[in-house]
Amino acid sequence: MKNYYVMTLFPDMVMNGLNTSITGRAKEKGIINFEAVNIRDFTKEKHGHVDDYPYGGGAGMVMQAQPVYDAYKYIENKSGVNTRVIYMTPQGKVFNQQMAKELSCEDNIIFLCGHYEGIDERVLEMIVTDNVSIGDYVLTGGELPAMVMIDTISRLVPGVLNNDLSALDESFSENLLEYPQYTRPEEFMGKKVPEVLLSGHHANIAAWRKEQSLIRTKNRRPDLLDG
Ligand code: ADE
């Protein structure tokens, strides 16, 4: 069983998303589990504040260290001290399929979602093991990035997809994009399914698909072929 913990101010957003579709079914099957931990539950302030003005001035608010730290301690109690803590930030290493593959081997992962202008640096220094971005753009918070990561990682965990082969034979699996797919009918508005796919000749089909993957990658993502 894989355990994914999300430290967030918006637990409903995270749980509603992940309980849907394939990740939700995997949770029902007991293959993965996810838990959104509400950072606000750990504030010691009377009015439930979790943020304050930045020292030195400037726009926006900063999430305070104490509730983040205490929420982390609550999770650490269940997950163990060696659990990776991934801070979702546009300043992190950019997430990709290779990183997802590596993380799919971890039994416990904590995702820390910031909001406002960020989180007090001191608690980040104390608990974060990895800084990860999902791309070079800025979102309003780390929740969507954490959901993107959990979705991508989960489908690589054995048993989550009904057909485990579909996780192997897909875009990026060999740094190539996936070949085009077709289903019935054989002809749609005058457009026919490529002949080779109807031939039943497995070697020819495999060769055609490999060629299509290469052509597609060259046209759409030539950067992937550079390595
Ligand atoms: N938080 C805000 N923008 C982000 C991004 N691009 N990746 C991860 N976390 C973020």
XYZ file of C-alpha atoms and ligand atoms in Angstrom:
237
model
C 0.000 0.000 0.000
C 1.316 3.417 -0.986
C 0.470 6.386 1.234
C 0.338 9.874 -0.204
C -0.161 12.722 2.252
C -1.001 16.235 1.091
C -0.388 19.145 3.463
C -2.780 21.840 2.298
C -5.192 24.626 3.208
C -7.710 23.161 0.728
C -8.192 19.503 1.654
C -11.560 19.214 -0.131
C -10.052 20.295 -3.432
C -7.417 17.591 -3.171
C -9.702 14.812 -1.923
C -12.478 15.554 -4.414
C -9.999 15.387 -7.268
C -8.170 12.258 -6.185
C -11.294 10.336 -5.150
C -12.479 10.581 -8.756
C -11.786 8.059 -11.510
C -8.733 5.791 -11.506
C -7.010 7.102 -8.369
C -10.310 6.850 -6.478
C -10.800 3.261 -7.603
C -7.219 2.365 -6.659
C -7.904 3.721 -3.191
C -11.080 1.637 -2.918
C -9.086 -1.412 -3.968
C -6.582 -0.690 -1.171
C -3.584 -0.301 -3.489
C -2.932 3.341 -2.673
C -4.184 5.678 -0.013
C -4.201 9.447 0.101
C -4.935 11.789 2.936
C -5.229 15.556 2.821
C -4.014 17.095 6.064
C -5.446 20.533 6.728
C -2.618 22.814 7.870
C -5.200 25.138 9.412
C -6.112 22.412 11.937
C -2.687 22.900 13.506
C -2.721 26.660 14.066
C -2.400 27.875 17.626
C -3.832 31.289 16.807
C -7.260 32.194 18.150
C -8.706 33.216 14.803
C -7.300 30.298 12.871
C -4.737 32.389 10.975
C -1.991 30.484 9.241
C -0.345 33.432 7.503
C 1.162 36.792 8.357
C 2.890 39.788 6.759
C 6.359 39.260 5.340
C 9.306 40.591 7.346
C 10.983 43.285 5.280
C 7.695 44.267 3.659
C 6.330 43.482 0.239
C 3.112 42.252 -1.276
C 1.083 39.307 -0.035
C 1.160 37.071 2.988
C 3.477 34.298 4.069
C 2.403 30.983 5.595
C 3.742 30.645 9.126
C 6.195 27.967 10.159
C 4.433 26.599 13.251
C 1.233 25.108 11.735
C 3.214 23.673 8.825
C 5.715 22.091 11.192
C 3.046 20.634 13.467
C 1.079 19.241 10.516
C 4.305 17.612 9.338
C 4.928 16.072 12.782
C 1.405 14.647 12.769
C 2.088 12.916 9.439
C 5.626 11.845 10.377
C 4.156 9.936 13.314
C 2.282 7.734 10.856
C 4.667 7.629 7.924
C 8.084 7.416 9.622
C 11.007 9.839 9.784
C 12.519 8.954 6.402
C 9.497 10.008 4.354
C 10.290 12.337 1.465
C 8.663 15.741 1.735
C 8.066 17.317 -1.654
C 7.428 21.056 -1.668
C 5.389 22.109 -4.682
C 7.059 25.257 -6.010
C 7.814 26.864 -9.373
C 11.408 27.063 -8.059
C 11.783 23.257 -8.036
C 13.165 20.642 -10.383
C 10.696 20.161 -13.243
C 8.567 17.023 -12.863
C 8.746 14.408 -15.606
C 7.937 10.753 -16.290
C 11.329 9.542 -15.067
C 10.829 11.267 -11.714
C 7.341 9.737 -11.510
C 8.801 6.283 -12.103
C 11.301 6.722 -9.286
C 8.699 8.086 -6.886
C 6.301 5.226 -7.658
C 8.689 2.982 -5.667
C 8.319 5.054 -2.459
C 5.846 3.688 0.098
C 5.113 7.076 1.692
C 5.341 10.558 0.211
C 4.335 13.890 1.718
C 3.368 16.742 -0.625
C 3.511 20.231 0.831
C 1.288 22.823 -0.859
C 1.996 26.493 -0.385
C -0.371 29.381 -0.892
C -0.083 33.141 -0.743
C 3.464 34.321 -1.388
C 5.018 31.166 0.007
C 5.985 29.534 3.293
C 8.394 30.736 5.993
C 11.809 29.562 4.804
C 12.813 28.163 8.199
C 10.258 25.355 8.200
C 11.080 24.542 4.577
C 14.737 24.131 5.587
C 13.685 21.797 8.384
C 11.315 19.401 6.610
C 11.580 19.583 2.801
C 13.645 16.931 0.975
C 12.688 17.820 -2.637
C 11.518 20.981 -4.394
C 9.409 20.130 -7.439
C 7.712 22.259 -10.120
C 5.226 20.911 -12.667
C 6.289 23.449 -15.300
C 7.479 26.969 -15.948
C 4.319 28.828 -15.019
C 2.868 29.986 -11.710
C -0.313 28.564 -10.163
C -2.231 30.014 -7.221
C -1.202 27.111 -5.000
C 0.469 23.736 -4.818
C -2.743 21.657 -4.788
C -3.096 21.129 -8.534
C 0.621 20.349 -8.877
C 0.387 17.793 -6.023
C -2.656 16.209 -7.687
C -0.824 16.086 -11.011
C 2.094 14.311 -9.343
C -0.060 11.846 -7.394
C -2.081 10.996 -10.504
C 1.067 10.420 -12.573
C 2.827 8.396 -9.861
C -0.237 6.293 -8.937
C -0.805 4.937 -12.419
C 2.712 3.478 -12.332
C 1.988 1.536 -9.133
C 1.277 -2.112 -10.036
C -2.455 -2.893 -9.981
C -3.691 0.684 -10.340
C -4.304 0.414 -14.073
C -6.349 -2.575 -15.171
C -3.790 -3.233 -17.860
C -0.294 -2.715 -16.464
C 1.152 -2.933 -19.978
C -0.519 0.315 -20.906
C 1.758 2.125 -18.468
C 4.826 0.654 -20.141
C 3.818 1.140 -23.763
C 3.027 4.809 -23.801
C 4.359 8.280 -24.391
C 7.782 8.960 -22.828
C 8.379 5.307 -21.970
C 11.479 5.243 -24.195
C 11.698 9.007 -24.585
C 9.265 8.617 -27.491
C 5.678 9.752 -27.911
C 3.033 7.082 -28.321
C 1.926 5.933 -31.791
C -1.604 6.802 -33.019
C -4.487 4.534 -31.982
C -7.652 3.523 -33.854
C -10.841 1.648 -32.980
C -14.042 0.666 -34.819
C -15.332 1.457 -37.368
C -12.728 0.642 -40.015
C -13.838 3.696 -41.986
C -14.966 7.019 -40.511
C -16.104 9.826 -42.861
C -13.997 8.338 -45.640
C -10.878 7.982 -43.466
C -9.579 4.428 -43.196
C -7.650 2.724 -40.428
C -4.043 2.051 -41.576
C -4.028 -1.268 -43.430
C -1.201 -2.814 -41.391
C -3.290 -2.687 -38.198
C -5.895 -4.965 -39.803
C -3.305 -7.457 -41.036
C -2.892 -9.453 -37.821
C 0.862 -9.505 -38.542
C 2.333 -8.697 -35.115
C 5.890 -7.956 -36.232
C 4.732 -5.585 -38.965
C 2.369 -3.854 -36.569
C 5.144 -3.404 -34.001
C 7.481 -2.019 -36.678
C 4.823 0.388 -37.956
C 4.084 1.626 -34.442
C 7.757 2.176 -33.686
C 8.122 4.151 -36.897
C 5.040 6.239 -36.111
C 6.403 6.944 -32.616
C 9.647 8.198 -34.109
C 7.924 10.358 -36.746
C 5.581 11.806 -34.146
C 8.358 12.572 -31.701
C 10.457 14.187 -34.437
C 7.538 16.398 -35.521
C 6.031 17.301 -32.167
C 8.806 16.994 -29.587
C 12.198 16.992 -31.326
C 13.762 17.998 -27.995
C 13.079 14.465 -26.699
C 15.344 12.976 -29.371
C 18.319 15.195 -28.487
C 19.357 12.947 -25.616
N 3.000 26.377 -7.168
C 2.740 27.417 -7.965
N 3.155 27.196 -9.216
C 3.693 25.938 -9.220
C 4.300 25.130 -10.213
N 4.442 25.528 -11.474
N 4.725 23.911 -9.859
C 4.592 23.491 -8.583
N 4.050 24.215 -7.613
C 3.597 25.430 -7.912
